[in-house]
Tab-separated table of C-alpha atoms and ligand atoms in Angstrom:
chain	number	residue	atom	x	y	z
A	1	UNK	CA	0.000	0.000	0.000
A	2	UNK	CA	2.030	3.864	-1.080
A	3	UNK	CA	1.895	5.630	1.932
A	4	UNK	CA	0.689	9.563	1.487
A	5	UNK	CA	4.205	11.790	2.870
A	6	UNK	CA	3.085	14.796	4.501
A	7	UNK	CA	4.778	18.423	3.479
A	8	UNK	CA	6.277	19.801	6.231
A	9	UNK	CA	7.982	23.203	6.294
A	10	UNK	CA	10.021	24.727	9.090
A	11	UNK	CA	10.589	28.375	8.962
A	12	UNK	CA	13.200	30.127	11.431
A	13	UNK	CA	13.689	34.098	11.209
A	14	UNK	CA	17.723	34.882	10.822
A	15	UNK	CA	19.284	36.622	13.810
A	16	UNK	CA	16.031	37.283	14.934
A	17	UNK	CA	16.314	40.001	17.528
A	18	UNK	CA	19.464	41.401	15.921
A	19	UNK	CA	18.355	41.262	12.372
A	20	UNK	CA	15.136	43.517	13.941
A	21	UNK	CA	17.277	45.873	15.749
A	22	UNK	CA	19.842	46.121	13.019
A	23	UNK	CA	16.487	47.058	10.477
A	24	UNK	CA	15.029	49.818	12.577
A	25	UNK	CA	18.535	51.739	13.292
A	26	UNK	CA	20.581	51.520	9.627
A	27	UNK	CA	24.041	52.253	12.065
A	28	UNK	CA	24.060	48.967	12.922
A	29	UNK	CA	23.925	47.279	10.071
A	30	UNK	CA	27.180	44.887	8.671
A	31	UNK	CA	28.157	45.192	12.248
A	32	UNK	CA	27.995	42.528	15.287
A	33	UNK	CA	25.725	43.508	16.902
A	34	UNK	CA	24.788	41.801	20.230
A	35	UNK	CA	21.119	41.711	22.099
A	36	UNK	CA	21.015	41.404	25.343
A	37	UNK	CA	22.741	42.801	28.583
A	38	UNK	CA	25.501	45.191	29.329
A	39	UNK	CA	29.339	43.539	29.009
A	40	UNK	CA	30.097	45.655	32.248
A	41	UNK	CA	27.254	44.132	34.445
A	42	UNK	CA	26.342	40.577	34.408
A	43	UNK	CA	24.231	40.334	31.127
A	44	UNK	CA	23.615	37.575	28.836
A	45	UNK	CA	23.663	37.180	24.911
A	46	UNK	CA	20.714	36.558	23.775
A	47	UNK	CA	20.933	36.561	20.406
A	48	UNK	CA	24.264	38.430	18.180
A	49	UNK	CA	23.993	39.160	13.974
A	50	UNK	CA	26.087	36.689	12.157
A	51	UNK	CA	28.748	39.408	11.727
A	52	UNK	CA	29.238	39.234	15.550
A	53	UNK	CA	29.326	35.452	15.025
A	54	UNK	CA	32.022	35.118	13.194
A	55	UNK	CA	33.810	35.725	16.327
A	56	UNK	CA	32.755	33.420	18.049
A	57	UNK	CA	29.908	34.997	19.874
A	58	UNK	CA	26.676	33.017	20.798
A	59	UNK	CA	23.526	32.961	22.543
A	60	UNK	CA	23.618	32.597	26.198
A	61	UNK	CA	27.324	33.692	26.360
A	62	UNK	CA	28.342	36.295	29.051
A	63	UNK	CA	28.152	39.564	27.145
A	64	UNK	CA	31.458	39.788	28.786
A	65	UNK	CA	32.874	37.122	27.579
A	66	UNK	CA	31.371	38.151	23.543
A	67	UNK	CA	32.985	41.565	24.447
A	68	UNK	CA	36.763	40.020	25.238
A	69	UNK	CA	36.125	38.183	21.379
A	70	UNK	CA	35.227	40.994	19.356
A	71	UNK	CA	35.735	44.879	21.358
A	72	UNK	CA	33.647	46.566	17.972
A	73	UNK	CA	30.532	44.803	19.158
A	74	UNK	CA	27.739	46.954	19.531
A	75	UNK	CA	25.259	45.743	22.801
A	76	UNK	CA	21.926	47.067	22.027
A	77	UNK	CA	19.035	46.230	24.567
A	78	UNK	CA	16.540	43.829	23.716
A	79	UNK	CA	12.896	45.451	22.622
A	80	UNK	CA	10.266	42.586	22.933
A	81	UNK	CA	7.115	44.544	21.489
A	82	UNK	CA	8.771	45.130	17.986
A	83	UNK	CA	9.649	41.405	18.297
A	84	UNK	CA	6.182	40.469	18.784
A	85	UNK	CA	4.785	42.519	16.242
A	86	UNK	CA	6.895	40.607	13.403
A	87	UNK	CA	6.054	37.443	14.801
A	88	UNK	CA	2.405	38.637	14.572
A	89	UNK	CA	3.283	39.453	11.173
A	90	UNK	CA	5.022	36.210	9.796
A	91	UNK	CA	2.108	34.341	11.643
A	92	UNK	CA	-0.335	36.380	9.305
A	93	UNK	CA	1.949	35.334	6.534
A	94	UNK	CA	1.719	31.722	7.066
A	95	UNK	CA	-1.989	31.456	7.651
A	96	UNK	CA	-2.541	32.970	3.890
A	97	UNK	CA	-1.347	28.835	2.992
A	98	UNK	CA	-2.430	26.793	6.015
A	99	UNK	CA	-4.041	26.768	9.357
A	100	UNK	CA	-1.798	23.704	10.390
A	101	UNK	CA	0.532	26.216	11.842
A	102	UNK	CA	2.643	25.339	15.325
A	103	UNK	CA	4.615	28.071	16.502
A	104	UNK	CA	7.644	26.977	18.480
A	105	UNK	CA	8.970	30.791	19.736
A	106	UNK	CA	7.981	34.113	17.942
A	107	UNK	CA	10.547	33.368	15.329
A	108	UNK	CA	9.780	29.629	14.322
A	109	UNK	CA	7.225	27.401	13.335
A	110	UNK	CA	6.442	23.919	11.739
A	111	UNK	CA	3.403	24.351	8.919
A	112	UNK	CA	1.969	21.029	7.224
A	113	UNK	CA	1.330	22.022	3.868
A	114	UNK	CA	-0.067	18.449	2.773
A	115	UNK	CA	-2.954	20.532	1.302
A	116	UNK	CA	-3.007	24.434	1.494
A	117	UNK	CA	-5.407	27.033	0.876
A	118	UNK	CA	-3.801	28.207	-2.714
A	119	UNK	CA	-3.666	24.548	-4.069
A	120	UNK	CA	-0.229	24.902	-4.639
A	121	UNK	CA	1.301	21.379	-5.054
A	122	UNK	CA	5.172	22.172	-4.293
A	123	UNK	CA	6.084	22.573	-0.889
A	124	UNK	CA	9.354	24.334	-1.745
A	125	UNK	CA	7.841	26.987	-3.886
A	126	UNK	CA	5.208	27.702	-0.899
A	127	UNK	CA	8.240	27.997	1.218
A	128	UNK	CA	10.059	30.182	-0.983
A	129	UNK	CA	6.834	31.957	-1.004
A	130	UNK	CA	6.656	32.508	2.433
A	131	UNK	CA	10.246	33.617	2.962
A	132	UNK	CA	9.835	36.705	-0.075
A	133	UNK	CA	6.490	38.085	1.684
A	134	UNK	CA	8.038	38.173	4.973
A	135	UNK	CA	11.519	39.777	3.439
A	136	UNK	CA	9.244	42.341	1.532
A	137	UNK	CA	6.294	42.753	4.803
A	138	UNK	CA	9.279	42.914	7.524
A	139	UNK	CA	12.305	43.887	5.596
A	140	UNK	CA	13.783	40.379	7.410
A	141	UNK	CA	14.980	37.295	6.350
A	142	UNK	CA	14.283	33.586	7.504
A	143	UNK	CA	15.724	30.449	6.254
A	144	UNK	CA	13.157	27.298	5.454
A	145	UNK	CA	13.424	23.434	5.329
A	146	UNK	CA	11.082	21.555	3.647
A	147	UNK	CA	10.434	17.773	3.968
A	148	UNK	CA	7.788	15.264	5.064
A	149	UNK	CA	8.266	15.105	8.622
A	150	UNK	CA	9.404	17.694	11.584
A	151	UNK	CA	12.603	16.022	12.363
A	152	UNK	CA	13.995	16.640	8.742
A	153	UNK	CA	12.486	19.854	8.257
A	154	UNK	CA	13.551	21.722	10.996
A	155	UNK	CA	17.122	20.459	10.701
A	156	UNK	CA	16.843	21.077	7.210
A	157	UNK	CA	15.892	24.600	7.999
A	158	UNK	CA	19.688	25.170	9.541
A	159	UNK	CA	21.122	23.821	6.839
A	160	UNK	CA	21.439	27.055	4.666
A	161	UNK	CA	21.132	29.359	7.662
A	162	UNK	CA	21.013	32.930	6.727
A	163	UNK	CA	18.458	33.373	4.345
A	164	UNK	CA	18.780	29.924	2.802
A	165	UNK	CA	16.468	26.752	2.163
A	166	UNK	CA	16.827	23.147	2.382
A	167	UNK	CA	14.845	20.339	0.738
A	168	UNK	CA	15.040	17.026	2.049
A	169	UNK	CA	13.546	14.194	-0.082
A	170	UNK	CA	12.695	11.097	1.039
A	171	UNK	CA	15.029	9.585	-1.423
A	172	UNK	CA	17.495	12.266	0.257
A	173	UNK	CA	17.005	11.450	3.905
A	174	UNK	CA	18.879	8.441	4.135
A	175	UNK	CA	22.113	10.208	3.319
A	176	UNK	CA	21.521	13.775	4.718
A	177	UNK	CA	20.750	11.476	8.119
A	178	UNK	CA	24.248	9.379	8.247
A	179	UNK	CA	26.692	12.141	7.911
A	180	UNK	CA	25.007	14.549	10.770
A	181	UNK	CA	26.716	14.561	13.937
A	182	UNK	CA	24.175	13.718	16.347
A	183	UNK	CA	24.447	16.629	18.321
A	184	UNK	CA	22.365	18.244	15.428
A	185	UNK	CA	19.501	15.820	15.912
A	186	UNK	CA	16.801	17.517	17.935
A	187	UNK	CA	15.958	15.993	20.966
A	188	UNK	CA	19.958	14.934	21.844
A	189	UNK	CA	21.220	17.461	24.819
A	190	UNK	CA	24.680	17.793	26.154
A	191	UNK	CA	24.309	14.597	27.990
A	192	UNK	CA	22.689	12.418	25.809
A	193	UNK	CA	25.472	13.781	23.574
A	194	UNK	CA	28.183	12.521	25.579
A	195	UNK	CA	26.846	9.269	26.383
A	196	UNK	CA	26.217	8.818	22.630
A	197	UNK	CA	30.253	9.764	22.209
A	198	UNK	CA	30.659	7.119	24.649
A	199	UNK	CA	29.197	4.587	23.200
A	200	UNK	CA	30.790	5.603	19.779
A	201	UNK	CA	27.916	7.159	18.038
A	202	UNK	CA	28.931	10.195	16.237
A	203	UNK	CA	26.670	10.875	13.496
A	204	UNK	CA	23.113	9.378	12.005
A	205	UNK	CA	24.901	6.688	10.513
A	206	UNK	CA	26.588	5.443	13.956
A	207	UNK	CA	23.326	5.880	15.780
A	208	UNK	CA	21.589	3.507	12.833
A	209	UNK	CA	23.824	0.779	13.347
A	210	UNK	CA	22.488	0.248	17.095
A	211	UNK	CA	19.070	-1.791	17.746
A	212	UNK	CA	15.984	-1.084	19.533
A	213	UNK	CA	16.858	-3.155	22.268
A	214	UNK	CA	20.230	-1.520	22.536
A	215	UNK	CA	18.963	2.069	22.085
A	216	UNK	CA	16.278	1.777	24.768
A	217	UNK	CA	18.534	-0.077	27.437
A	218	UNK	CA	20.866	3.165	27.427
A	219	UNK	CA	18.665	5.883	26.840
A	220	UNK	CA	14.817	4.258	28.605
A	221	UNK	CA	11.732	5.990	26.174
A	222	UNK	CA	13.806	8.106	24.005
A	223	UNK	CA	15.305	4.825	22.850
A	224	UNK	CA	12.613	4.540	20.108
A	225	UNK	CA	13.076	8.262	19.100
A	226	UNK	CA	16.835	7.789	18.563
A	227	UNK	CA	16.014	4.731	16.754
A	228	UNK	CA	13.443	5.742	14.272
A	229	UNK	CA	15.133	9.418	13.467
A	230	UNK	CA	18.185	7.340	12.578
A	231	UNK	CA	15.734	6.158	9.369
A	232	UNK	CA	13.846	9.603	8.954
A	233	UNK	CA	10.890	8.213	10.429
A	234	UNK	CA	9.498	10.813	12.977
A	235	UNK	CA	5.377	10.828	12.935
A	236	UNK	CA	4.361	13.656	15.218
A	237	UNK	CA	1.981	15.800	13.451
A	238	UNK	CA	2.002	19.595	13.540
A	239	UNK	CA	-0.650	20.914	15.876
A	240	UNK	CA	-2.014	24.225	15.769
A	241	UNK	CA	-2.889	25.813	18.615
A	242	UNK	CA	-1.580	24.019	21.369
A	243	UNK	CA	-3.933	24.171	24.275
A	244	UNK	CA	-1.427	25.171	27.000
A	245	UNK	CA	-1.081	24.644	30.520
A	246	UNK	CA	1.585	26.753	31.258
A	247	UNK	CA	3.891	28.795	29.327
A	248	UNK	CA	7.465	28.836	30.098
A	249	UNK	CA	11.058	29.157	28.402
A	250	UNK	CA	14.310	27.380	30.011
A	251	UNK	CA	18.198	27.942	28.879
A	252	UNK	CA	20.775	25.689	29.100
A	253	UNK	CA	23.795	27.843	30.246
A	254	UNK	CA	26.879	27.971	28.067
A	255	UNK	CA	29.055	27.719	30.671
A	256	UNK	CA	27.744	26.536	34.913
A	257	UNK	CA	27.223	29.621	36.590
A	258	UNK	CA	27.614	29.939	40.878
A	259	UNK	CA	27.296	33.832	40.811
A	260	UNK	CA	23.596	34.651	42.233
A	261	UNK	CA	23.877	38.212	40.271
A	262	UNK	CA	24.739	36.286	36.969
A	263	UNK	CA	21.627	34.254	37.709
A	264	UNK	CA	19.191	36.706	38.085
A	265	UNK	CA	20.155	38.603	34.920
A	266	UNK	CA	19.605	35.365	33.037
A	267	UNK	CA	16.473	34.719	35.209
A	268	UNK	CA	15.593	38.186	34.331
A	269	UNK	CA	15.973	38.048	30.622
A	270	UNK	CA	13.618	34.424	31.060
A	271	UNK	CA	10.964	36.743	32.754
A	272	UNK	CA	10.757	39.006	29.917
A	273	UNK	CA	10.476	36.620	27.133
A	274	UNK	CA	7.213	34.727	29.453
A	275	UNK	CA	6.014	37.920	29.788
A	276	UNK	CA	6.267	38.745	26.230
A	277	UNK	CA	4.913	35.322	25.301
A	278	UNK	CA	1.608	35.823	28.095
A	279	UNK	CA	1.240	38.961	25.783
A	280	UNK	CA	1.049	37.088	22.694
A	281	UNK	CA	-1.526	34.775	23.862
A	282	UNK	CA	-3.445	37.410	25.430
A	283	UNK	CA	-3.027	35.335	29.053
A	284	UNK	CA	-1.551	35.659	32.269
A	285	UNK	CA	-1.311	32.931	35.146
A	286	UNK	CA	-1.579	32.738	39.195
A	287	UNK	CA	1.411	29.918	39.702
A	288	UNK	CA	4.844	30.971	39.189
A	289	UNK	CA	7.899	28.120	38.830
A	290	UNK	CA	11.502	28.574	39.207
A	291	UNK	CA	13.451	26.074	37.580
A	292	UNK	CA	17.182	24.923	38.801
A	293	UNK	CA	19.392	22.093	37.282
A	294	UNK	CA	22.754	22.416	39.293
A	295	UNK	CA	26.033	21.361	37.795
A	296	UNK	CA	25.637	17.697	39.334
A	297	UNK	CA	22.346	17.531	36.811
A	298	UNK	CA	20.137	17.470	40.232
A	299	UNK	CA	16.823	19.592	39.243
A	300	UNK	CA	15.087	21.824	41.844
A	301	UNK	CA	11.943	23.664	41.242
A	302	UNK	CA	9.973	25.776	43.858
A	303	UNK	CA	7.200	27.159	43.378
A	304	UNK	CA	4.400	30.417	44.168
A	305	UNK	CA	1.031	30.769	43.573
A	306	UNK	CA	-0.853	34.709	43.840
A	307	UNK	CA	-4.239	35.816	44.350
A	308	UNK	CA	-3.478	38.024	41.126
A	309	UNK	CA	-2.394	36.735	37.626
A	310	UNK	CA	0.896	37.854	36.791
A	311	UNK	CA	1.686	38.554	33.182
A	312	UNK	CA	4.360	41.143	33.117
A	313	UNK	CA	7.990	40.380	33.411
A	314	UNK	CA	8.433	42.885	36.490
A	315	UNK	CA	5.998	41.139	38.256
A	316	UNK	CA	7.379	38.004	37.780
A	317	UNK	CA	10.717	39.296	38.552
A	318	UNK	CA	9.848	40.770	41.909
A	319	UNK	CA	8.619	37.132	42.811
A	320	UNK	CA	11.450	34.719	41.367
A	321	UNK	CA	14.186	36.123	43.206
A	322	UNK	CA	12.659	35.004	46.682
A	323	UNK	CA	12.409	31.405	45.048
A	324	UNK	CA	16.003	31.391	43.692
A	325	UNK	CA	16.800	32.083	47.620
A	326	UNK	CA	14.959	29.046	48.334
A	327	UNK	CA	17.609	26.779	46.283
A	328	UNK	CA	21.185	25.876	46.564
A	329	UNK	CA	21.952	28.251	43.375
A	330	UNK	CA	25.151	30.033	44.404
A	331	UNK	CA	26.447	27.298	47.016
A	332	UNK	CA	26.114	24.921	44.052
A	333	UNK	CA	26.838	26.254	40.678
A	334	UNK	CA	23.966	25.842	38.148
A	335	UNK	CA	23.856	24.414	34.571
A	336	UNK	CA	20.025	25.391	33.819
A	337	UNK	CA	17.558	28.081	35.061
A	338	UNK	CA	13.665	28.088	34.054
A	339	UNK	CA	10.759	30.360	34.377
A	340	UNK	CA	7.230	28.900	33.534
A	341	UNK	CA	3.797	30.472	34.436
A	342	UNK	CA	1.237	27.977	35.073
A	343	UNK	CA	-2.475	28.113	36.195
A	344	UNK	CA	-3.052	30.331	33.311
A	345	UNK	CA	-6.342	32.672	33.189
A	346	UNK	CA	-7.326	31.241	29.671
A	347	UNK	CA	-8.013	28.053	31.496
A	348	UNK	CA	-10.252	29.513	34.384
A	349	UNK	CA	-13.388	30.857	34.323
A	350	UNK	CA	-13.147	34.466	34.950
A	351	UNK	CA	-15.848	34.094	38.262
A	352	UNK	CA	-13.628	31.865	39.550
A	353	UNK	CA	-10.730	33.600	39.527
A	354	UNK	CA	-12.287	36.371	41.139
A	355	UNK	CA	-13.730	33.577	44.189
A	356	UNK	CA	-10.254	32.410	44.502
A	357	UNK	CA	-7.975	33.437	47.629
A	358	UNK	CA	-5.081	31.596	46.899
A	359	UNK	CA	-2.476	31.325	50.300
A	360	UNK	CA	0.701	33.307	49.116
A	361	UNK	CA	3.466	31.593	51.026
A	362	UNK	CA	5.958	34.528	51.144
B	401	DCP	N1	16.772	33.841	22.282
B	401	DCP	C1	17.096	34.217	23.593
B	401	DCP	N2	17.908	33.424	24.363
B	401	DCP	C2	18.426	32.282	23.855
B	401	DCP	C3	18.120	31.878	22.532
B	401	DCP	C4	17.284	32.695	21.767
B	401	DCP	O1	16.595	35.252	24.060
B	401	DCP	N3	19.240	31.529	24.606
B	401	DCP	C5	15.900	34.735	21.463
B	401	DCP	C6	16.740	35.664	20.618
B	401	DCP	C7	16.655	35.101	19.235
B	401	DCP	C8	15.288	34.434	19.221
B	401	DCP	O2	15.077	33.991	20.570
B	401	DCP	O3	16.778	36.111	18.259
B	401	DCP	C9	15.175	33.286	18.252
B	401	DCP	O4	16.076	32.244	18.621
B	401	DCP	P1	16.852	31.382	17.546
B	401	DCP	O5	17.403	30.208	18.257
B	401	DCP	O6	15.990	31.149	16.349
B	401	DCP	O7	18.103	32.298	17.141
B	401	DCP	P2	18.216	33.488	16.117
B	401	DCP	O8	16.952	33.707	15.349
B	401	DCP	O9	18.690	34.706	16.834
B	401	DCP	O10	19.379	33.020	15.172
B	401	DCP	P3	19.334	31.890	14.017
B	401	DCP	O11	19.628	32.617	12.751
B	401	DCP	O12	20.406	30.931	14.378
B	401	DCP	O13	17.957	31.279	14.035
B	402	MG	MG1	15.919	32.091	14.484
């Protein structure tokens, strides 16, 4: 029986946050440019334009640390609502061919473009589409990866990264898969990545060559994963709309951290990108969670709940330092910090909300 492949296209904005900042003021552009803290105080890159990273600079680096590779950088502070508005845009953009739309952050999302609204039968071209409307609506570019399944297509979409796409055929997977390292496969973290080293699997190829069995005595449930990416086959369909319980972004530091000042800046920059992403979804929530993975991969979380929703980032900032006190962070040194807002106000009927006197254990 032929099996019907789905089209699946991955779109990621370049540089997002720089590329935006670089747009609105024309003396920064063809410069690195960093977003994110000061490289006196104890900020945190969170994104840099490509000219910065040709230095060496990356996301969640000290800005310190980018400023000691590259003194011309320019540090420019992050501005979420003209982030948000392109994201509202490209969002518009992508609706025109589908309603299968998942976003995965404001700059990123997979679309299933089995059938789309124009009729148009080629995946790539609606991709190519997509990325010339949002280069001519936001001045911006984004790079694309089309292929049948997530896995592929958001690799894919990296491939050719700036302003590039990527086609992966099914007759094409089989080889694109063996020669990646398998740090590039998503799913595979800094551990997993080791162990994988370990156990001499280096690329798709090496991670093929190991059975089911094998793959799910040394890494439990994610065993199957590993095994069926290995041979492209990845079945998770794109789902639009998630209908979210919390909403929440974590960051694997670049490098463990033990200075409580260091934390809160990154903890800080986490509160403003919930915040920003309450905005987008027009929600707010009453349970606030601090996340901690110390260096020793032990994971912490502690927790607050308030009588009134929170949904900006100052709010949530005023809270999350009391819960970082509540940890080890800063007698241990940390590998991982995590904001996520839960009990959200889209999921509770306004009446209730108002009835509710939730303790506040401060
Ligand atoms: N971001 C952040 N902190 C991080 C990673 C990302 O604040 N540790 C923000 C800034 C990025 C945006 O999210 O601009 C999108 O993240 P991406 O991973 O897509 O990175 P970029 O779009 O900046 O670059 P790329 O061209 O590699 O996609
Ligand atoms: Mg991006």
């Amino acid at each position: 029986m032929a099996v019907e492949l789905r089209k699946i296209i991955h779109i990621d904005m370049d540089a997002f946050y720089a590329s935006v900042e670089q747009r609105d003021n024309p003396a920064l552009r063809g410069k690195p440019v960093v977003v994110g803290g000061n490289p006196d105080s104890r900020g945190v890159v969170a994104t840099c334009s490509y000219e910065a990273r040709r230095y060496g600079v990356r996301s969640a680096m000290s800005c310190a640390r980018a400023y000691r590779l590259c003194q011309r950088i320019v540090f420019v502070r992050p501005r979420f609502d003209a982030y948000q508005k392109v994201s509202q845009q490209i969002r518009a953009i992508f609706h025109q061919y589908t309603d299968l739309v998942e976003p995965l952050s404001l700059d990123e999302a997979y679309l299933d473009v089995t059938i789309n609204k124009p009729g148009i039968q080629s995946a790539t071209w609606i991709a190519q589409e997509i990325r010339q409307k949002i280069y001519k609506e936001t001045g911006l570019t984004a790079s694309a990866g089309v292929s049948y399944n997530k896995f592929l297509a958001k690799i894919a979409s990296d491939v050719k990264k700036p302003d590039g796409l990527t086609v992966v055929t099914p007759e094409q997977a089989g080889q694109f898969i063996a020669q990646l390292p398998i740090r590039r496969f998503h799913g595979v973290g800094r551990v997993t990545e080791v162990k994988m080293k370990w156990l001499g699997i280096l690329t798709g190829a090496d991670l093929r060559e190991h059975s089911l069995p094998e793959l799910e005595k040394n890494f439990g449930k994610s065993g199957k994963y590993y095994f069926d990416i290995a041979r492209g086959i990845d079945q998770r369909l794109v789902v639009p709309n998630r209908v979210r319980k919390s909403i929440g972004k974590e960051t694997t530091l670049r490098e463990d951290i033990a200075d409580r000042g260091q934390m809160l800046t990154v903890i800080g920059a986490l509160a403003k990108r919930v915040a920003a992403m309450l905005q987008a979804k027009k929600t707010s929530g009453l349970t606030l969670t601090l996340k901690v993975k110390y260096s020793d991969f032990q994971i912490v979380t502690r927790s607050i709940s308030c009588e009134t929703p929170l949904e900006n980032a100052d709010e949530i900032l005023s809270l999350v330092e009391g819960l970082l006190c509540k940890t080890q962070a800063g007698e241990k040194s940390v590998r991982l910090l995590g904001v996520t807002i839960s009990k959200l106000t889209t999921e509770i009927p306004a009446e209730k909300i108002a009835q509710m006197e939730l303790p506040f254990p401060c």
